[in-house]
Coordinates of C-alpha atoms in Angstrom, one line a residue:
M1 CA -4.9 29.4 -13.9
L2 CA -1.4 28.4 -13.9
K3 CA 0.7 30.0 -16.2
L4 CA 3.8 28.0 -17.3
N5 CA 7.1 28.9 -18.1
Q6 CA 7.2 29.1 -21.9
C7 CA 10.9 28.9 -22.5
K8 CA 12.6 25.3 -23.0
M9 CA 13.8 23.5 -19.8
V10 CA 17.8 22.7 -20.5
A11 CA 16.9 19.2 -19.5
L12 CA 14.4 18.8 -22.9
A13 CA 16.9 20.7 -25.1
L14 CA 19.8 18.8 -24.4
P15 CA 20.5 15.1 -23.5
L16 CA 21.0 14.2 -20.0
T17 CA 24.4 13.1 -20.3
I18 CA 25.7 16.9 -21.2
L19 CA 23.7 18.8 -18.7
T20 CA 26.3 19.4 -16.0
A21 CA 29.4 19.5 -18.4
C22 CA 30.5 22.8 -17.8
M23 CA 31.2 21.8 -14.4
S24 CA 33.6 19.0 -13.2
D25 CA 31.9 16.6 -10.4
S26 CA 34.1 18.1 -7.5
E27 CA 32.9 21.6 -8.4
N28 CA 29.2 20.6 -8.3
K29 CA 29.5 18.3 -5.0
T30 CA 31.1 21.5 -3.2
I31 CA 28.7 24.0 -4.6
E32 CA 25.9 21.4 -3.3
Q33 CA 27.3 20.8 0.1
T34 CA 28.1 24.6 1.0
S35 CA 24.7 25.7 0.0
V36 CA 22.2 23.0 1.5
K37 CA 21.1 25.5 4.3
T38 CA 19.9 28.0 2.0
A39 CA 19.0 26.4 -1.1
K40 CA 15.2 25.0 -1.8
P41 CA 14.9 21.8 -0.7
N42 CA 15.3 19.0 -3.3
I43 CA 12.3 16.7 -3.4
I44 CA 12.2 13.2 -4.0
F45 CA 8.6 11.5 -4.0
I46 CA 8.8 7.5 -4.1
M47 CA 5.4 5.9 -4.6
S48 CA 5.0 1.9 -4.8
D49 CA 1.6 0.1 -6.1
D50 CA -0.3 -1.8 -3.6
H51 CA 1.7 -1.5 -0.7
S52 CA 0.0 -2.5 2.7
E53 CA 1.4 -1.1 5.6
R54 CA 0.9 -4.3 7.2
A55 CA 3.8 -5.2 5.4
I56 CA 6.4 -2.4 6.6
S57 CA 8.5 -3.1 9.5
A58 CA 8.3 0.3 10.6
Y59 CA 4.5 -0.2 11.0
G60 CA 5.1 -3.1 13.2
S61 CA 4.8 -5.7 10.5
K62 CA 6.4 -9.3 11.7
I63 CA 6.1 -11.0 8.2
I64 CA 8.8 -8.6 6.5
D65 CA 11.7 -6.4 7.1
T66 CA 11.9 -3.1 4.9
P67 CA 15.1 -1.5 6.1
S68 CA 15.3 1.1 3.8
I69 CA 11.6 2.5 4.3
D70 CA 12.2 2.1 8.2
R71 CA 15.4 4.1 7.6
I72 CA 13.4 7.0 6.2
A73 CA 10.8 6.6 9.0
N74 CA 13.4 6.4 11.6
E75 CA 15.4 9.3 10.3
G76 CA 12.2 11.3 9.9
V77 CA 8.3 11.2 10.5
I78 CA 5.9 8.2 10.2
F79 CA 2.3 8.8 9.7
N80 CA 0.2 6.4 11.6
N81 CA -3.2 7.7 10.1
S82 CA -2.5 8.4 6.5
F83 CA -5.0 7.7 4.2
V84 CA -5.9 7.8 0.4
A85 CA -9.4 9.3 -1.0
N86 CA -9.9 6.9 -3.7
S87 CA -8.5 3.5 -3.3
I88 CA -7.2 2.6 -6.8
C89 CA -4.2 3.1 -9.0
G90 CA -4.8 5.9 -11.5
P91 CA -7.3 8.0 -9.7
S92 CA -5.0 8.1 -6.7
R93 CA -2.0 9.1 -8.7
A94 CA -4.4 11.9 -10.3
I95 CA -5.3 12.9 -6.6
M96 CA -1.6 13.1 -5.6
L97 CA -0.4 15.3 -8.8
T98 CA -3.3 17.9 -8.2
G99 CA -4.2 18.0 -4.5
K100 CA -7.9 17.4 -5.4
H101 CA -10.2 15.0 -5.1
S102 CA -11.2 12.8 -8.0
H103 CA -14.6 14.5 -9.2
I104 CA -12.4 17.8 -9.6
N105 CA -9.3 16.4 -11.2
G106 CA -11.6 14.5 -13.8
F107 CA -9.8 11.0 -13.2
T108 CA -12.4 9.2 -11.2
D109 CA -11.7 5.5 -12.0
N110 CA -9.1 3.2 -14.2
S111 CA -10.8 4.0 -17.5
S112 CA -10.1 7.6 -17.2
Y113 CA -7.7 9.8 -19.2
F114 CA -5.7 12.4 -17.2
D115 CA -6.4 16.0 -18.5
G116 CA -2.6 17.1 -18.6
S117 CA -3.2 20.5 -19.2
Q118 CA -4.3 21.0 -15.6
A119 CA -2.4 22.4 -12.9
T120 CA -0.3 19.9 -10.8
Y121 CA 2.6 20.4 -8.4
P122 CA 5.5 19.5 -10.5
K123 CA 4.0 22.3 -13.2
Y124 CA 4.2 24.9 -10.4
L125 CA 7.8 23.8 -9.0
Q126 CA 9.1 23.6 -12.8
Q127 CA 7.9 27.4 -12.9
A128 CA 9.4 28.3 -9.8
G129 CA 13.1 26.9 -10.8
Y130 CA 12.9 23.3 -10.2
Q131 CA 14.2 20.6 -12.5
T132 CA 11.4 18.1 -12.8
A133 CA 11.5 14.3 -13.6
I134 CA 9.4 11.1 -13.2
V135 CA 10.7 7.8 -13.6
G136 CA 8.6 4.5 -13.3
K137 CA 5.1 4.0 -13.2
W138 CA 2.7 6.7 -14.5
H139 CA -0.5 4.7 -15.4
L140 CA -2.5 7.9 -16.3
A141 CA -3.3 6.9 -19.8
S142 CA -2.0 10.6 -21.3
D143 CA 1.7 11.4 -21.4
P144 CA 3.4 13.1 -18.5
E145 CA 3.2 17.0 -18.8
G146 CA 5.2 19.3 -16.2
F147 CA 8.4 17.3 -16.4
D148 CA 11.7 18.2 -18.2
Y149 CA 12.8 14.5 -18.4
W150 CA 10.4 11.4 -18.0
E151 CA 10.6 7.8 -18.7
V152 CA 8.0 6.0 -17.5
L153 CA 6.3 2.2 -18.0
R154 CA 3.9 1.8 -20.7
G155 CA 0.6 1.5 -19.1
Q156 CA 0.6 -1.2 -16.3
G157 CA 3.9 -2.3 -17.4
H158 CA 5.6 -5.6 -17.1
Y159 CA 8.6 -7.0 -14.4
Y160 CA 10.5 -8.4 -16.9
S161 CA 12.0 -7.0 -20.1
P162 CA 10.0 -4.0 -19.3
E163 CA 9.0 -1.3 -22.0
F164 CA 9.5 2.7 -21.0
I165 CA 8.3 5.5 -23.1
T166 CA 10.5 8.5 -22.7
N167 CA 10.6 12.2 -23.9
T168 CA 14.4 12.1 -24.0
P169 CA 15.7 9.5 -26.8
S170 CA 18.9 7.4 -26.4
E171 CA 20.7 5.3 -28.6
L172 CA 18.3 2.4 -27.4
T173 CA 15.3 4.4 -28.4
V174 CA 13.2 3.4 -31.3
K175 CA 9.9 5.3 -32.6
K176 CA 6.7 3.3 -32.1
E177 CA 3.2 3.8 -33.2
V178 CA 0.3 2.9 -30.5
I179 CA -3.2 3.6 -30.3
D180 CA -4.1 6.4 -27.9
S181 CA -6.3 5.1 -25.3
H182 CA -8.3 8.4 -25.2
T183 CA -8.5 9.4 -28.9
K184 CA -8.2 5.9 -30.1
Q185 CA -5.9 7.5 -32.8
P186 CA -2.5 6.4 -33.8
K187 CA 0.4 8.1 -32.3
T188 CA 4.2 7.8 -32.1
V189 CA 6.1 7.2 -29.0
L190 CA 9.7 7.0 -28.0
E191 CA 10.4 3.5 -26.4
N192 CA 12.9 1.9 -24.7
T193 CA 12.9 -1.9 -24.0
Y194 CA 15.1 -3.3 -21.4
H195 CA 15.7 -6.9 -22.5
G196 CA 16.4 -9.1 -19.6
A197 CA 16.0 -6.1 -16.9
Y198 CA 13.7 -6.4 -13.7
A199 CA 11.3 -3.2 -13.7
T200 CA 12.3 -2.6 -9.9
R201 CA 15.7 -2.6 -10.5
K202 CA 15.6 -0.6 -13.8
T203 CA 13.4 2.1 -12.3
G204 CA 16.3 2.6 -9.5
D205 CA 18.8 3.0 -12.7
L206 CA 16.7 5.6 -14.3
A207 CA 16.5 7.5 -11.0
L208 CA 20.2 7.3 -10.4
N209 CA 21.1 8.3 -14.1
F210 CA 18.7 11.5 -13.5
L211 CA 20.4 12.3 -10.1
E212 CA 23.9 11.7 -11.5
K213 CA 23.3 14.1 -14.5
R214 CA 20.8 16.6 -13.5
D215 CA 21.4 20.4 -13.6
T216 CA 22.9 20.9 -10.3
S217 CA 22.5 24.4 -10.5
K218 CA 18.9 24.2 -9.9
P219 CA 16.8 22.2 -7.3
F220 CA 15.2 19.1 -8.3
V221 CA 11.9 17.2 -7.8
M222 CA 12.1 13.5 -8.8
I223 CA 9.0 11.0 -8.7
Y224 CA 10.2 7.7 -8.5
N225 CA 7.4 5.2 -8.7
H226 CA 7.5 1.3 -8.9
K227 CA 5.5 -1.3 -10.4
A228 CA 5.9 -3.6 -7.5
P229 CA 3.9 -4.9 -5.5
H230 CA 1.3 -4.9 -7.9
R231 CA -0.6 -7.9 -9.3
N232 CA 0.6 -10.3 -10.4
W233 CA 3.3 -10.0 -8.2
M234 CA 6.4 -11.5 -10.3
P235 CA 9.7 -11.6 -8.0
D236 CA 13.1 -10.8 -9.2
V237 CA 14.7 -14.2 -9.7
D238 CA 17.7 -13.3 -7.4
D239 CA 15.4 -12.6 -4.6
L240 CA 13.5 -15.9 -4.6
G241 CA 13.8 -17.6 -1.2
L242 CA 14.6 -14.4 0.6
V243 CA 10.9 -14.7 2.1
D244 CA 9.6 -17.6 4.0
T245 CA 6.1 -17.7 4.1
S246 CA 5.9 -21.6 4.9
N247 CA 4.4 -21.2 8.2
L248 CA 2.3 -18.0 7.8
K249 CA -0.8 -17.9 9.5
V250 CA -4.0 -16.6 7.9
P251 CA -5.2 -13.4 9.5
A252 CA -8.2 -13.7 12.1
N253 CA -10.6 -12.7 9.8
F254 CA -9.5 -14.6 7.0
Y255 CA -12.7 -16.7 6.7
D256 CA -15.3 -13.9 7.1
D257 CA -18.8 -14.7 6.1
Y258 CA -19.7 -11.0 5.3
T259 CA -22.6 -11.2 7.7
N260 CA -24.9 -7.9 7.8
R261 CA -22.5 -6.4 4.9
P262 CA -24.1 -7.1 1.6
A263 CA -21.6 -5.1 -0.5
A264 CA -18.8 -7.2 0.8
A265 CA -20.7 -10.4 0.0
L266 CA -20.9 -9.5 -3.8
Q267 CA -17.1 -8.5 -4.4
E268 CA -14.8 -11.0 -6.7
L269 CA -11.7 -10.3 -4.4
E270 CA -11.1 -13.7 -2.7
I271 CA -8.0 -15.5 -2.7
N272 CA -10.0 -18.7 -3.1
D273 CA -10.6 -17.5 -6.8
M274 CA -6.9 -16.5 -8.0
Y275 CA -5.7 -18.0 -11.3
L276 CA -3.4 -20.8 -10.6
S277 CA -1.2 -19.9 -13.3
Y278 CA -1.4 -16.0 -13.8
D279 CA -1.4 -15.4 -9.9
L280 CA 0.1 -18.4 -8.2
K281 CA 2.6 -19.3 -10.8
L282 CA 1.8 -22.7 -11.6
R283 CA 2.9 -24.1 -14.8
E284 CA 0.4 -25.9 -17.1
Q285 CA 2.0 -29.4 -16.2
D286 CA 1.4 -28.9 -12.5
Y287 CA -2.2 -29.2 -12.7
Q288 CA -3.2 -30.4 -16.3
D289 CA -6.0 -28.1 -17.2
E290 CA -7.7 -28.8 -13.6
L291 CA -9.2 -25.5 -13.7
P292 CA -10.4 -23.0 -16.3
D293 CA -7.0 -21.0 -16.7
V294 CA -5.8 -22.8 -19.7
R295 CA -9.4 -22.7 -21.4
N296 CA -10.2 -19.2 -20.9
G297 CA -7.0 -18.3 -22.4
L298 CA -5.4 -16.8 -19.2
Y299 CA -2.9 -19.5 -19.1
A300 CA -1.6 -18.2 -22.5
H301 CA -1.3 -14.7 -21.1
W302 CA 0.7 -15.9 -18.2
Q303 CA 3.2 -18.0 -20.6
R304 CA 3.7 -14.6 -22.3
L305 CA 4.9 -13.1 -19.2
Y306 CA 7.0 -15.9 -18.3
N307 CA 8.6 -15.5 -21.9
R308 CA 9.5 -12.4 -21.1
M309 CA 12.3 -13.8 -18.9
T310 CA 15.7 -14.6 -20.2
A311 CA 16.9 -18.2 -20.6
E312 CA 19.2 -17.7 -17.5
Q313 CA 16.4 -16.2 -15.5
K314 CA 14.0 -19.0 -16.6
V315 CA 16.4 -21.6 -14.9
K316 CA 16.4 -19.6 -11.7
W317 CA 12.6 -19.3 -11.8
D318 CA 11.9 -22.7 -12.4
A319 CA 14.4 -24.1 -9.8
Y320 CA 12.5 -22.3 -7.2
Y321 CA 9.0 -22.8 -8.3
N322 CA 9.1 -26.3 -9.5
E323 CA 10.1 -27.3 -6.1
S324 CA 7.7 -25.0 -4.2
N325 CA 5.0 -26.0 -6.3
K326 CA 5.1 -29.8 -5.3
E327 CA 3.1 -28.5 -2.1
Y328 CA 0.3 -27.8 -4.4
Q329 CA 0.1 -31.6 -5.6
A330 CA 0.0 -32.5 -1.9
V331 CA -2.9 -30.1 -0.8
K332 CA -5.1 -29.8 -4.0
G333 CA -7.5 -32.6 -2.9
D334 CA -8.6 -30.5 0.5
A335 CA -10.2 -27.4 0.1
K336 CA -8.7 -25.7 3.5
A337 CA -5.4 -26.6 2.9
L338 CA -5.5 -25.6 -0.8
L339 CA -7.0 -22.1 0.2
E340 CA -4.3 -21.6 2.8
W341 CA -1.6 -22.8 0.5
K342 CA -3.0 -20.1 -2.0
Y343 CA -2.7 -17.7 0.7
R344 CA 1.1 -18.5 1.4
R345 CA 2.2 -18.5 -2.4
Y346 CA 0.4 -15.1 -2.7
M347 CA 2.1 -13.7 0.4
H348 CA 5.5 -15.0 -0.9
D349 CA 5.5 -13.3 -4.1
Y350 CA 3.9 -10.2 -2.7
L351 CA 6.4 -10.0 -0.1
S352 CA 9.3 -11.0 -2.3
S353 CA 8.4 -7.8 -5.0
I354 CA 8.7 -5.9 -1.9
K355 CA 12.1 -6.7 -0.7
S356 CA 13.4 -6.0 -4.3
M357 CA 11.8 -2.5 -4.0
D358 CA 13.0 -1.9 -0.6
N359 CA 16.4 -3.0 -1.8
D360 CA 16.4 -0.5 -4.7
I361 CA 15.1 2.4 -2.4
G362 CA 18.4 1.7 -0.3
R363 CA 20.4 2.6 -3.5
I364 CA 18.9 5.9 -3.5
L365 CA 19.2 6.7 -0.1
D366 CA 22.9 5.8 -0.3
Y367 CA 23.6 7.9 -3.4
L368 CA 21.9 11.0 -1.5
D369 CA 24.4 10.3 1.4
E370 CA 27.5 9.8 -0.7
N371 CA 26.7 12.8 -2.8
G372 CA 26.1 15.3 -0.2
L373 CA 22.5 15.6 -1.3
A374 CA 20.8 13.9 1.9
E375 CA 20.4 16.9 4.4
N376 CA 18.4 19.2 2.2
T377 CA 16.2 16.7 0.1
I378 CA 12.8 15.7 1.4
V379 CA 12.5 12.0 1.0
V380 CA 8.7 10.7 0.9
Y381 CA 7.8 7.1 0.7
T382 CA 4.0 6.3 0.3
S383 CA 1.8 4.0 -1.9
D384 CA -0.9 4.8 -4.1
Q385 CA -3.3 3.0 -1.9
G386 CA -3.2 0.1 0.7
F387 CA -3.8 -3.5 -0.2
F388 CA -5.9 -6.7 1.4
I389 CA -3.1 -9.5 2.2
G390 CA -5.5 -11.9 3.4
E391 CA -8.0 -9.8 5.6
H392 CA -11.4 -11.1 4.9
G393 CA -9.9 -13.8 2.6
W394 CA -9.1 -10.8 -0.2
F395 CA -6.8 -9.4 -2.1
D396 CA -6.8 -6.1 -4.2
K397 CA -8.1 -2.9 -2.7
R398 CA -11.2 -0.4 -3.7
F399 CA -13.1 -0.7 -0.6
M400 CA -13.4 1.9 2.1
Y401 CA -12.4 -0.3 4.8
E402 CA -9.1 0.2 6.9
E403 CA -6.7 -2.4 5.0
T404 CA -7.2 -0.4 1.5
M405 CA -8.0 3.4 2.9
R406 CA -5.0 3.1 4.8
T407 CA -2.0 3.9 2.9
P408 CA 2.0 4.2 4.4
L409 CA 3.5 7.6 4.7
V410 CA 6.7 8.3 6.1
I411 CA 8.9 11.8 5.3
R412 CA 12.7 12.5 5.8
Y413 CA 13.8 16.0 5.6
P414 CA 17.0 16.4 8.0
N415 CA 17.3 20.2 7.3
G416 CA 13.7 21.0 8.4
I417 CA 12.3 17.6 10.1
K418 CA 13.3 16.1 13.7
A419 CA 13.8 12.6 13.3
G420 CA 12.0 9.9 15.2
Q421 CA 8.5 11.4 15.1
A422 CA 5.2 9.5 14.7
V423 CA 2.2 11.6 13.9
T424 CA -1.3 10.4 14.4
D425 CA -3.0 13.5 12.8
L426 CA -5.4 12.4 10.1
V427 CA -3.7 13.0 6.6
Q428 CA -4.6 12.1 3.2
N429 CA -3.1 11.9 -0.5
I430 CA -4.7 15.4 -1.4
D431 CA -2.1 16.9 1.1
Y432 CA 0.9 15.9 -0.7
A433 CA 0.8 18.7 -3.4
P434 CA 0.1 21.5 -1.2
T435 CA 2.8 20.3 1.3
F436 CA 5.5 20.3 -1.6
L437 CA 4.5 23.7 -2.8
D438 CA 4.9 24.9 0.9
F439 CA 8.4 23.7 1.6
A440 CA 9.5 25.2 -2.0
G441 CA 8.2 28.4 -0.9
I442 CA 5.3 28.6 -3.3
D443 CA 1.8 30.0 -2.4
I444 CA -0.6 27.3 -2.2
P445 CA -3.6 27.9 -5.0
A446 CA -7.0 28.4 -3.3
D447 CA -8.3 25.7 -5.5
I448 CA -6.3 23.0 -3.9
Q449 CA -8.3 21.0 -1.8
G450 CA -5.5 19.4 0.6
V451 CA -3.7 21.0 3.4
S452 CA -0.1 21.3 3.8
L453 CA 1.7 19.1 6.3
K454 CA 4.6 21.6 6.4
D455 CA 3.9 23.4 9.8
R456 CA 3.3 20.1 11.4
L457 CA 6.2 18.4 10.2
V458 CA 8.6 21.2 11.0
G459 CA 7.1 21.5 14.4
D460 CA 5.2 25.1 14.1
A461 CA 1.9 23.3 14.6
T462 CA 1.1 20.7 17.5
E463 CA -1.7 19.1 15.3
L464 CA -3.4 19.3 12.0
E465 CA -7.2 21.0 12.4
R466 CA -9.1 18.0 10.6
D467 CA -11.4 15.9 12.3
S468 CA -12.7 13.9 9.4
L469 CA -11.9 12.7 5.8
Y470 CA -13.9 12.1 2.6
Y471 CA -13.7 8.9 0.5
H472 CA -15.5 8.2 -3.0
Y473 CA -15.0 5.0 -5.0
Y474 CA -16.4 5.1 -8.4
E475 CA -15.8 2.1 -10.4
G476 CA -18.9 -0.1 -9.4
I477 CA -20.3 -3.4 -9.2
E478 CA -20.3 -3.8 -13.2
R479 CA -16.3 -3.5 -13.2
E480 CA -13.7 -5.7 -12.4
H481 CA -13.7 -7.3 -9.0
K482 CA -17.6 -6.1 -8.5
V483 CA -17.1 -3.7 -5.7
A484 CA -20.1 -1.5 -5.5
K485 CA -19.7 2.4 -5.8
H486 CA -19.5 4.2 -2.3
Q487 CA -18.4 7.0 -0.5
G488 CA -18.2 8.0 2.9
V489 CA -16.5 9.6 5.9
R490 CA -14.0 8.5 8.1
T491 CA -13.0 10.4 11.7
K492 CA -10.7 9.5 14.5
T493 CA -13.0 7.2 15.9
H494 CA -15.8 6.1 13.5
K495 CA -16.4 5.4 9.8
L496 CA -19.5 5.7 8.1
I497 CA -19.8 4.1 4.2
H498 CA -22.9 4.5 2.1
F499 CA -22.9 1.7 -0.7
K500 CA -25.1 2.6 -3.8
D501 CA -25.1 0.9 -7.0
V502 CA -27.0 -1.5 -9.2
G503 CA -29.0 -3.5 -6.9
V504 CA -27.4 -1.9 -3.8
D505 CA -28.1 0.6 -1.5
H506 CA -27.1 0.2 2.3
Y507 CA -24.9 2.1 5.0
E508 CA -22.2 0.4 7.1
M509 CA -20.9 2.3 10.1
Y510 CA -18.0 1.3 12.2
D511 CA -16.3 1.6 15.6
I512 CA -12.5 1.8 14.6
V513 CA -11.2 1.9 18.0
N514 CA -12.9 -1.2 19.3
D515 CA -13.5 -3.0 15.8
P516 CA -10.6 -2.1 13.7
S517 CA -11.2 -5.3 11.5
E518 CA -14.6 -3.9 10.7
M519 CA -16.8 -7.0 11.1
N520 CA -19.5 -5.5 13.3
N521 CA -21.8 -3.3 11.1
L522 CA -23.5 -0.8 14.0
Y523 CA -25.7 1.1 11.5
G524 CA -29.4 1.1 12.3
K525 CA -28.8 0.1 16.1
A526 CA -30.4 2.5 18.3
Q527 CA -27.5 2.7 20.9
Y528 CA -25.5 4.5 18.1
R529 CA -28.2 6.7 16.7
A530 CA -26.4 9.8 17.9
I531 CA -23.2 8.9 16.4
Q532 CA -25.1 7.9 13.3
Q533 CA -26.7 11.3 13.0
D534 CA -23.5 12.9 13.5
L535 CA -21.4 11.2 10.7
H536 CA -24.5 11.8 8.4
Q537 CA -24.1 15.2 8.9
Q538 CA -20.5 15.3 8.8
L539 CA -20.6 13.5 5.5
R540 CA -22.9 16.0 4.1
Q541 CA -20.6 18.8 5.3
L542 CA -17.6 17.6 3.7
R543 CA -19.6 17.0 0.1
I544 CA -20.3 20.6 0.4
N545 CA -16.9 21.6 1.3
Y546 CA -15.2 19.5 -1.5
N547 CA -18.0 20.8 -4.0
V548 CA -19.7 17.1 -4.5
I549 CA -22.9 18.7 -3.9
K550 CA -23.9 22.4 -3.5
G551 CA -24.8 23.8 0.1

């Protein structure tokens, strides 16, 4: 059991603005710069929401440039086989915090409630003398615990004029009564509403504010989480037009017919079914009730999101989209042309929100350089999972297929990690917590299920001793997007998935090397029987190892 420090940390007792009042800026920076070789490393963990590695130029993307994320990769390590254990927002975040699979940490799907009393890596670091903070997206229903300072989006959060809740009130803060999603009882939160702000930029502002006003006598860990590029992909009005998707071609398997993959055929993830208003940014006058968006009330929701913008922001927004929407009027009578227009519009908005986020990450990296913090700070960039950006004709995540089980992972630490490395070992988001504890010199608790990547990162190990990964998606066919419950094993060359839900019970098996798009289900074919049997055995062993079943 984790024993937490009972004394109040200084960041909770005092406003952030006076944490460093006893020392001048020059004295603080001198101490930081002269002690970087001996101090425990600082940690900045940057996470986006739904970022496909195929939308990162460091991973070879030709559809977008992401210079800030690339900078972390080029100055550190890029992981080319990084995966999640449950490809959906809240569960993935809980896995990262605890280093444990969903069935152990208790947050199995997005209707769950994170038990904040359990051990997490920020709590261990806090106990070891770290100052801990989280800004941006939390999305775990309960309030953050184990953080000296936190300011996080309420729930999913909004792109424009976002509301944040906090444990450190300011002159902007108001007390607000809300209904707790777990207890269903009223509770009071401290809320800041940033009228006219854009969530990505505001999250960066909060991160910089913490860095500027932290307790410089302590190492720090800051979790810096972005809402972007989560649905409904509302770009910053100042970045509209920076991404050109007018000639973007659809992926090779965009017109997938899901042959021999019945669970794939049941899903509701298709770009063709996107809402013209909420997803694709058409205003009512653009289609005059041609589709049921208006009638089913979703248009009203979209209008509320639009109205979160200031008058000036609306002028910029309308100037761009009113012109761009003319193409819709030209193609709406042609089903194929309309579908490909939807794809290009989706990709424009998705990629534009990523551009804004990448720019904001650059602000943090520049601050570290300018303040002598870069050498002794571990900087991690990842996403809570990958995302479909047209593959199989889809958006969203959930499936164990490569596009969403994969997630970007780049790590920089000049004091300890050689730059320019590319790692192909199998890693998973259960590994983040033990890695941070290991770098901080903290013994890794026996109940953490991930493995530390430290020895691999610093060169003390040539490869990880891991041949396979376990995956389990819990939400099911009766929930949003109708993706059947499934679990499986992924090795370095093959994948076995068992879909089992209401009306669904079948297996899929893929040769990842020769069929990376997973279009050819090999399960049950005689020539692959030996591989199939081996994958079944590996899946059973992983389920035993991770306490899913008893041995």
